[in-house]
Amino acid sequence: MASTSVNPVLQARPEPFRLNPDRCAIVVNDMQNAFCSPGGYLERIGFDISGARQVIEAVGRVFGSARGAGIPIFHFQNGFARDLSDIPENSPWWFKSPAMRHFRQHPELAEPILVEGSWDFAIVDELSPRPGEVVIRKSRPSCFAGTSLDNHLRARGIDTVCVVGIASNVGVEWTLREAVSKEYFAILVRDATMPAGPDEVQRTVEHNVENFIGWTTTSAEFAAALSR
């Protein structure tokens, strides 16, 4: 556990974590219409998004606590360049991306799903970035893959990332795994995320994080720690 004598204790699993707000950042994975809104890509390909409203509210609570404590927030938008130049046909993600697979199966679509500038690509209104908050486009699941996130974090002296967003078993877990491999402390805010899949998928993600990657907490516990 990270430890100093002056920083608040965050109630977390598998054990409490001593959180230094000056060395912490919030990483927001894909809180976009595609994953959160009725008619978005995730619902169109058959996933249940009925829990998205609760996730939006929990992420909003995390934002409120983080902004009040001066913790930086990094917003990520999952999407491809309009000409698809960042997902060539010889890329593994060309084959494994559900968005690209759906587009190939439905040639009648006017444009690929999740392209930059589309409605799917837009962050939901309730979680719009504030001036000064960093917004980064990514074309792969991890928020570290092919992005400047690691540079931003190291330049600010950050050693702890709290990850929120959708989906817990795709971009969120991918980001947490890569964070710990880069020597960041990694925290999942459980109620501020949900899986693409059934409830047992979320339980598996939490098990993986708590046993092999980092810590899990809730938006209420995060707020309580920062209020001490």
PDB file of C-alpha atoms in Angstrom:
ATOM      1  CA  MET A   1       0.000   0.000   0.000  1.00  0.00           C
ATOM      2  CA  ALA A   2       1.217   3.513  -0.761  1.00  0.00           C
ATOM      3  CA  SER A   3       1.857   5.219   2.553  1.00  0.00           C
ATOM      4  CA  THR A   4       2.600   8.619   4.012  1.00  0.00           C
ATOM      5  CA  SER A   5       1.677   9.977   7.413  1.00  0.00           C
ATOM      6  CA  VAL A   6      -0.520  12.826   6.180  1.00  0.00           C
ATOM      7  CA  ASN A   7      -2.673  11.452   3.373  1.00  0.00           C
ATOM      8  CA  PRO A   8      -6.280  10.266   3.804  1.00  0.00           C
ATOM      9  CA  VAL A   9      -7.128   6.591   3.999  1.00  0.00           C
ATOM     10  CA  LEU A  10      -9.334   5.369   1.171  1.00  0.00           C
ATOM     11  CA  GLN A  11     -11.552   2.468   2.196  1.00  0.00           C
ATOM     12  CA  ALA A  12     -10.881  -0.117  -0.481  1.00  0.00           C
ATOM     13  CA  ARG A  13     -10.562  -3.812  -1.185  1.00  0.00           C
ATOM     14  CA  PRO A  14      -8.542  -5.915  -0.489  1.00  0.00           C
ATOM     15  CA  GLU A  15      -7.256  -3.423   2.113  1.00  0.00           C
ATOM     16  CA  PRO A  16      -7.383   0.334   2.735  1.00  0.00           C
ATOM     17  CA  PHE A  17      -5.167   2.523   0.554  1.00  0.00           C
ATOM     18  CA  ARG A  18      -3.460   5.713   1.703  1.00  0.00           C
ATOM     19  CA  LEU A  19      -4.274   8.200  -1.048  1.00  0.00           C
ATOM     20  CA  ASN A  20      -2.124  11.213  -1.861  1.00  0.00           C
ATOM     21  CA  PRO A  21      -4.404  13.612  -3.794  1.00  0.00           C
ATOM     22  CA  ASP A  22      -1.356  15.486  -5.153  1.00  0.00           C
ATOM     23  CA  ARG A  23      -0.131  12.299  -6.868  1.00  0.00           C
ATOM     24  CA  CYS A  24      -3.486  10.980  -8.076  1.00  0.00           C
ATOM     25  CA  ALA A  25      -5.387  11.312 -11.363  1.00  0.00           C
ATOM     26  CA  ILE A  26      -8.793  10.218 -12.624  1.00  0.00           C
ATOM     27  CA  VAL A  27      -8.740   8.350 -15.934  1.00  0.00           C
ATOM     28  CA  VAL A  28     -12.137   8.264 -17.643  1.00  0.00           C
ATOM     29  CA  ASN A  29     -12.679   5.481 -20.147  1.00  0.00           C
ATOM     30  CA  ASP A  30     -15.189   5.997 -22.965  1.00  0.00           C
ATOM     31  CA  MET A  31     -18.110   7.770 -21.278  1.00  0.00           C
ATOM     32  CA  GLN A  32     -19.597   8.391 -24.715  1.00  0.00           C
ATOM     33  CA  ASN A  33     -22.991   8.062 -26.373  1.00  0.00           C
ATOM     34  CA  ALA A  34     -21.706   4.857 -27.952  1.00  0.00           C
ATOM     35  CA  PHE A  35     -21.512   3.127 -24.580  1.00  0.00           C
ATOM     36  CA  CYS A  36     -23.954   5.050 -22.392  1.00  0.00           C
ATOM     37  CA  SER A  37     -26.906   6.169 -24.517  1.00  0.00           C
ATOM     38  CA  PRO A  38     -29.917   4.330 -25.929  1.00  0.00           C
ATOM     39  CA  GLY A  39     -29.315   3.733 -29.622  1.00  0.00           C
ATOM     40  CA  GLY A  40     -25.552   3.858 -29.166  1.00  0.00           C
ATOM     41  CA  TYR A  41     -23.172   1.301 -30.554  1.00  0.00           C
ATOM     42  CA  LEU A  42     -23.007  -0.924 -27.462  1.00  0.00           C
ATOM     43  CA  GLU A  43     -26.775  -1.330 -27.331  1.00  0.00           C
ATOM     44  CA  ARG A  44     -26.980  -1.785 -31.114  1.00  0.00           C
ATOM     45  CA  ILE A  45     -24.647  -4.776 -31.004  1.00  0.00           C
ATOM     46  CA  GLY A  46     -26.736  -6.455 -28.323  1.00  0.00           C
ATOM     47  CA  PHE A  47     -25.419  -5.442 -24.907  1.00  0.00           C
ATOM     48  CA  ASP A  48     -27.613  -4.391 -21.985  1.00  0.00           C
ATOM     49  CA  ILE A  49     -26.861  -0.770 -21.081  1.00  0.00           C
ATOM     50  CA  SER A  50     -29.620  -0.383 -18.489  1.00  0.00           C
ATOM     51  CA  GLY A  51     -26.982   0.252 -15.817  1.00  0.00           C
ATOM     52  CA  ALA A  52     -25.379   3.136 -17.689  1.00  0.00           C
ATOM     53  CA  ARG A  53     -27.444   5.829 -15.986  1.00  0.00           C
ATOM     54  CA  GLN A  54     -26.180   4.743 -12.549  1.00  0.00           C
ATOM     55  CA  VAL A  55     -22.623   4.691 -13.870  1.00  0.00           C
ATOM     56  CA  ILE A  56     -22.981   8.244 -15.243  1.00  0.00           C
ATOM     57  CA  GLU A  57     -24.192   9.406 -11.822  1.00  0.00           C
ATOM     58  CA  ALA A  58     -21.325   7.656 -10.007  1.00  0.00           C
ATOM     59  CA  VAL A  59     -18.732   9.077 -12.401  1.00  0.00           C
ATOM     60  CA  GLY A  60     -20.250  12.505 -11.793  1.00  0.00           C
ATOM     61  CA  ARG A  61     -19.747  12.028  -8.044  1.00  0.00           C
ATOM     62  CA  VAL A  62     -16.111  11.097  -8.637  1.00  0.00           C
ATOM     63  CA  PHE A  63     -15.691  14.224 -10.757  1.00  0.00           C
ATOM     64  CA  GLY A  64     -17.152  16.412  -8.028  1.00  0.00           C
ATOM     65  CA  SER A  65     -14.809  15.003  -5.389  1.00  0.00           C
ATOM     66  CA  ALA A  66     -11.749  15.122  -7.661  1.00  0.00           C
ATOM     67  CA  ARG A  67     -12.357  18.667  -8.860  1.00  0.00           C
ATOM     68  CA  GLY A  68     -12.850  19.848  -5.295  1.00  0.00           C
ATOM     69  CA  ALA A  69      -9.500  18.332  -4.332  1.00  0.00           C
ATOM     70  CA  GLY A  70      -7.645  19.591  -7.406  1.00  0.00           C
ATOM     71  CA  ILE A  71      -7.141  16.080  -8.801  1.00  0.00           C
ATOM     72  CA  PRO A  72      -6.683  16.156 -12.601  1.00  0.00           C
ATOM     73  CA  ILE A  73      -9.172  14.358 -14.827  1.00  0.00           C
ATOM     74  CA  PHE A  74      -8.187  12.781 -18.139  1.00  0.00           C
ATOM     75  CA  HIS A  75     -11.094  12.053 -20.480  1.00  0.00           C
ATOM     76  CA  PHE A  76     -10.709   9.414 -23.167  1.00  0.00           C
ATOM     77  CA  GLN A  77     -12.819   9.045 -26.303  1.00  0.00           C
ATOM     78  CA  ASN A  78     -12.732   5.747 -28.104  1.00  0.00           C
ATOM     79  CA  GLY A  79     -12.915   6.182 -31.854  1.00  0.00           C
ATOM     80  CA  PHE A  80     -11.181   5.971 -35.184  1.00  0.00           C
ATOM     81  CA  ALA A  81     -10.030   8.585 -37.646  1.00  0.00           C
ATOM     82  CA  ARG A  82     -12.708   9.233 -40.263  1.00  0.00           C
ATOM     83  CA  ASP A  83     -10.546   7.658 -42.964  1.00  0.00           C
ATOM     84  CA  LEU A  84      -9.819   4.647 -40.693  1.00  0.00           C
ATOM     85  CA  SER A  85      -6.106   5.242 -41.185  1.00  0.00           C
ATOM     86  CA  ASP A  86      -5.418   4.209 -37.580  1.00  0.00           C
ATOM     87  CA  ILE A  87      -7.016   0.783 -37.999  1.00  0.00           C
ATOM     88  CA  PRO A  88      -5.564  -0.759 -41.158  1.00  0.00           C
ATOM     89  CA  GLU A  89      -6.830  -4.096 -42.399  1.00  0.00           C
ATOM     90  CA  ASN A  90      -3.686  -5.901 -41.257  1.00  0.00           C
ATOM     91  CA  SER A  91      -4.251  -4.811 -37.635  1.00  0.00           C
ATOM     92  CA  PRO A  92      -5.497  -7.397 -35.129  1.00  0.00           C
ATOM     93  CA  TRP A  93      -7.937  -4.771 -33.853  1.00  0.00           C
ATOM     94  CA  TRP A  94      -9.479  -4.540 -37.351  1.00  0.00           C
ATOM     95  CA  PHE A  95     -10.674  -8.093 -36.755  1.00  0.00           C
ATOM     96  CA  LYS A  96     -11.381  -7.979 -32.987  1.00  0.00           C
ATOM     97  CA  SER A  97     -12.998  -4.545 -32.634  1.00  0.00           C
ATOM     98  CA  PRO A  98     -16.750  -5.169 -32.292  1.00  0.00           C
ATOM     99  CA  ALA A  99     -17.379  -1.754 -33.838  1.00  0.00           C
ATOM    100  CA  MET A 100     -15.421  -2.541 -36.979  1.00  0.00           C
ATOM    101  CA  ARG A 101     -16.935  -6.018 -37.186  1.00  0.00           C
ATOM    102  CA  HIS A 102     -20.444  -4.529 -36.973  1.00  0.00           C
ATOM    103  CA  PHE A 103     -19.635  -2.033 -39.711  1.00  0.00           C
ATOM    104  CA  ARG A 104     -18.319  -4.751 -42.007  1.00  0.00           C
ATOM    105  CA  GLN A 105     -21.451  -6.816 -41.397  1.00  0.00           C
ATOM    106  CA  HIS A 106     -23.707  -3.834 -42.192  1.00  0.00           C
ATOM    107  CA  PRO A 107     -22.367  -2.161 -45.345  1.00  0.00           C
ATOM    108  CA  GLU A 108     -25.565  -0.113 -45.544  1.00  0.00           C
ATOM    109  CA  LEU A 109     -24.283   2.091 -42.696  1.00  0.00           C
ATOM    110  CA  ALA A 110     -23.415   5.545 -43.936  1.00  0.00           C
ATOM    111  CA  GLU A 111     -20.167   5.624 -41.984  1.00  0.00           C
ATOM    112  CA  PRO A 112     -18.229   3.377 -39.599  1.00  0.00           C
ATOM    113  CA  ILE A 113     -19.321   3.302 -35.974  1.00  0.00           C
ATOM    114  CA  LEU A 114     -17.220   5.261 -33.479  1.00  0.00           C
ATOM    115  CA  VAL A 115     -15.506   7.571 -35.928  1.00  0.00           C
ATOM    116  CA  GLU A 116     -14.204  10.925 -34.792  1.00  0.00           C
ATOM    117  CA  GLY A 117     -16.882  13.613 -34.867  1.00  0.00           C
ATOM    118  CA  SER A 118     -19.869  11.233 -34.859  1.00  0.00           C
ATOM    119  CA  TRP A 119     -22.683  11.188 -32.273  1.00  0.00           C
ATOM    120  CA  ASP A 120     -21.381   7.861 -30.984  1.00  0.00           C
ATOM    121  CA  PHE A 121     -17.970   9.442 -30.401  1.00  0.00           C
ATOM    122  CA  ALA A 122     -19.263  12.350 -28.303  1.00  0.00           C
ATOM    123  CA  ILE A 123     -18.913  12.330 -24.511  1.00  0.00           C
ATOM    124  CA  VAL A 124     -22.317  12.321 -22.777  1.00  0.00           C
ATOM    125  CA  ASP A 125     -23.492  15.813 -21.852  1.00  0.00           C
ATOM    126  CA  GLU A 126     -23.606  15.114 -18.116  1.00  0.00           C
ATOM    127  CA  LEU A 127     -19.867  14.407 -18.031  1.00  0.00           C
ATOM    128  CA  SER A 128     -18.597  17.124 -20.352  1.00  0.00           C
ATOM    129  CA  PRO A 129     -14.954  18.008 -19.689  1.00  0.00           C
ATOM    130  CA  ARG A 130     -14.277  21.275 -17.910  1.00  0.00           C
ATOM    131  CA  PRO A 131     -11.819  23.837 -19.333  1.00  0.00           C
ATOM    132  CA  GLY A 132      -8.276  22.729 -18.618  1.00  0.00           C
ATOM    133  CA  GLU A 133      -9.109  19.024 -18.411  1.00  0.00           C
ATOM    134  CA  VAL A 134      -7.278  16.866 -20.928  1.00  0.00           C
ATOM    135  CA  VAL A 135      -9.288  15.036 -23.618  1.00  0.00           C
ATOM    136  CA  ILE A 136      -7.510  12.324 -25.605  1.00  0.00           C
ATOM    137  CA  ARG A 137      -8.749  10.189 -28.485  1.00  0.00           C
ATOM    138  CA  LYS A 138      -7.748   6.544 -28.502  1.00  0.00           C
ATOM    139  CA  SER A 139      -8.292   3.854 -31.117  1.00  0.00           C
ATOM    140  CA  ARG A 140      -7.462   0.854 -28.925  1.00  0.00           C
ATOM    141  CA  PRO A 141      -8.996  -0.323 -25.641  1.00  0.00           C
ATOM    142  CA  SER A 142      -6.257   0.776 -23.219  1.00  0.00           C
ATOM    143  CA  CYS A 143      -6.020   4.466 -22.408  1.00  0.00           C
ATOM    144  CA  PHE A 144      -2.234   4.068 -22.579  1.00  0.00           C
ATOM    145  CA  ALA A 145      -2.077   2.435 -26.027  1.00  0.00           C
ATOM    146  CA  GLY A 146      -0.734   4.896 -28.583  1.00  0.00           C
ATOM    147  CA  THR A 147      -1.610   7.931 -26.427  1.00  0.00           C
ATOM    148  CA  SER A 148       0.214  10.593 -24.426  1.00  0.00           C
ATOM    149  CA  LEU A 149      -1.295   9.549 -21.069  1.00  0.00           C
ATOM    150  CA  ASP A 150       1.931   8.225 -19.574  1.00  0.00           C
ATOM    151  CA  ASN A 151       3.723  11.486 -20.457  1.00  0.00           C
ATOM    152  CA  HIS A 152       0.950  13.577 -18.886  1.00  0.00           C
ATOM    153  CA  LEU A 153       1.012  11.555 -15.669  1.00  0.00           C
ATOM    154  CA  ARG A 154       4.784  11.517 -15.249  1.00  0.00           C
ATOM    155  CA  ALA A 155       5.078  15.233 -15.999  1.00  0.00           C
ATOM    156  CA  ARG A 156       2.655  15.892 -13.132  1.00  0.00           C
ATOM    157  CA  GLY A 157       4.395  13.520 -10.706  1.00  0.00           C
ATOM    158  CA  ILE A 158       1.371  11.231 -10.557  1.00  0.00           C
ATOM    159  CA  ASP A 159       1.799   7.687  -9.285  1.00  0.00           C
ATOM    160  CA  THR A 160      -1.838   6.629  -8.720  1.00  0.00           C
ATOM    161  CA  VAL A 161      -4.672   6.335 -11.237  1.00  0.00           C
ATOM    162  CA  CYS A 162      -8.347   5.886 -10.389  1.00  0.00           C
ATOM    163  CA  VAL A 163     -10.103   4.476 -13.442  1.00  0.00           C
ATOM    164  CA  VAL A 164     -13.809   4.889 -14.179  1.00  0.00           C
ATOM    165  CA  GLY A 165     -15.978   4.311 -17.226  1.00  0.00           C
ATOM    166  CA  ILE A 166     -17.388   1.693 -19.560  1.00  0.00           C
ATOM    167  CA  ALA A 167     -16.689  -1.118 -20.136  1.00  0.00           C
ATOM    168  CA  SER A 168     -15.035  -2.589 -17.059  1.00  0.00           C
ATOM    169  CA  ASN A 169     -13.942  -5.772 -18.831  1.00  0.00           C
ATOM    170  CA  VAL A 170     -12.553  -4.013 -21.906  1.00  0.00           C
ATOM    171  CA  GLY A 171     -10.981  -0.553 -21.781  1.00  0.00           C
ATOM    172  CA  VAL A 172     -11.134  -0.145 -18.011  1.00  0.00           C
ATOM    173  CA  GLU A 173      -9.404  -3.405 -17.108  1.00  0.00           C
ATOM    174  CA  TRP A 174      -6.987  -3.043 -20.012  1.00  0.00           C
ATOM    175  CA  THR A 175      -5.998   0.395 -18.685  1.00  0.00           C
ATOM    176  CA  LEU A 176      -5.627  -0.846 -15.102  1.00  0.00           C
ATOM    177  CA  ARG A 177      -3.400  -3.737 -16.184  1.00  0.00           C
ATOM    178  CA  GLU A 178      -1.186  -1.459 -18.236  1.00  0.00           C
ATOM    179  CA  ALA A 179      -1.048   1.089 -15.415  1.00  0.00           C
ATOM    180  CA  VAL A 180       0.374  -1.393 -12.910  1.00  0.00           C
ATOM    181  CA  SER A 181       2.819  -2.703 -15.522  1.00  0.00           C
ATOM    182  CA  LYS A 182       4.110   0.878 -15.750  1.00  0.00           C
ATOM    183  CA  GLU A 183       4.451   1.056 -11.943  1.00  0.00           C
ATOM    184  CA  TYR A 184       1.343   3.121 -11.206  1.00  0.00           C
ATOM    185  CA  PHE A 185      -0.907   2.250  -8.298  1.00  0.00           C
ATOM    186  CA  ALA A 186      -4.231   1.290  -9.907  1.00  0.00           C
ATOM    187  CA  ILE A 187      -7.689   1.774  -8.398  1.00  0.00           C
ATOM    188  CA  LEU A 188     -11.040   0.729  -9.876  1.00  0.00           C
ATOM    189  CA  VAL A 189     -14.108   2.689  -8.728  1.00  0.00           C
ATOM    190  CA  ARG A 190     -16.610  -0.171  -8.761  1.00  0.00           C
ATOM    191  CA  ASP A 191     -19.930   1.679  -9.067  1.00  0.00           C
ATOM    192  CA  ALA A 192     -18.468   4.087 -11.637  1.00  0.00           C
ATOM    193  CA  THR A 193     -18.114   1.335 -14.218  1.00  0.00           C
ATOM    194  CA  MET A 194     -20.046  -1.567 -15.696  1.00  0.00           C
ATOM    195  CA  PRO A 195     -19.238  -4.463 -18.020  1.00  0.00           C
ATOM    196  CA  ALA A 196     -20.102  -5.252 -21.584  1.00  0.00           C
ATOM    197  CA  GLY A 197     -21.705  -8.497 -20.504  1.00  0.00           C
ATOM    198  CA  PRO A 198     -23.549 -10.054 -17.541  1.00  0.00           C
ATOM    199  CA  ASP A 199     -23.073  -9.350 -13.845  1.00  0.00           C
ATOM    200  CA  GLU A 200     -20.596 -12.189 -13.372  1.00  0.00           C
ATOM    201  CA  VAL A 201     -18.233 -10.390 -15.745  1.00  0.00           C
ATOM    202  CA  GLN A 202     -18.128  -7.429 -13.351  1.00  0.00           C
ATOM    203  CA  ARG A 203     -17.422  -9.763 -10.437  1.00  0.00           C
ATOM    204  CA  THR A 204     -14.559 -11.305 -12.407  1.00  0.00           C
ATOM    205  CA  VAL A 205     -13.067  -7.894 -13.159  1.00  0.00           C
ATOM    206  CA  GLU A 206     -13.240  -6.919  -9.484  1.00  0.00           C
ATOM    207  CA  HIS A 207     -11.647 -10.239  -8.507  1.00  0.00           C
ATOM    208  CA  ASN A 208      -8.819  -9.684 -10.989  1.00  0.00           C
ATOM    209  CA  VAL A 209      -8.175  -6.142  -9.824  1.00  0.00           C
ATOM    210  CA  GLU A 210      -8.261  -6.949  -6.112  1.00  0.00           C
ATOM    211  CA  ASN A 211      -6.046 -10.037  -6.366  1.00  0.00           C
ATOM    212  CA  PHE A 212      -3.600  -9.207  -9.145  1.00  0.00           C
ATOM    213  CA  ILE A 213      -3.713  -5.547 -10.196  1.00  0.00           C
ATOM    214  CA  GLY A 214      -4.630  -3.029  -7.527  1.00  0.00           C
ATOM    215  CA  TRP A 215      -7.553  -1.941  -5.382  1.00  0.00           C
ATOM    216  CA  THR A 216     -11.290  -1.338  -5.759  1.00  0.00           C
ATOM    217  CA  THR A 217     -13.408   1.281  -4.041  1.00  0.00           C
ATOM    218  CA  THR A 218     -16.692   3.153  -4.550  1.00  0.00           C
ATOM    219  CA  SER A 219     -17.558   6.728  -5.457  1.00  0.00           C
ATOM    220  CA  ALA A 220     -18.887   7.287  -1.909  1.00  0.00           C
ATOM    221  CA  GLU A 221     -15.689   5.958  -0.328  1.00  0.00           C
ATOM    222  CA  PHE A 222     -13.614   8.115  -2.657  1.00  0.00           C
ATOM    223  CA  ALA A 223     -15.575  11.207  -1.647  1.00  0.00           C
ATOM    224  CA  ALA A 224     -15.332  10.321   2.030  1.00  0.00           C
ATOM    225  CA  ALA A 225     -11.558   9.954   1.854  1.00  0.00           C
ATOM    226  CA  LEU A 226     -11.133  13.361   0.228  1.00  0.00           C
ATOM    227  CA  SER A 227     -13.423  15.039   2.761  1.00  0.00           C
ATOM    228  CA  ARG A 228     -11.287  14.002   5.737  1.00  0.00           C
TER     229      ARG A 228
END
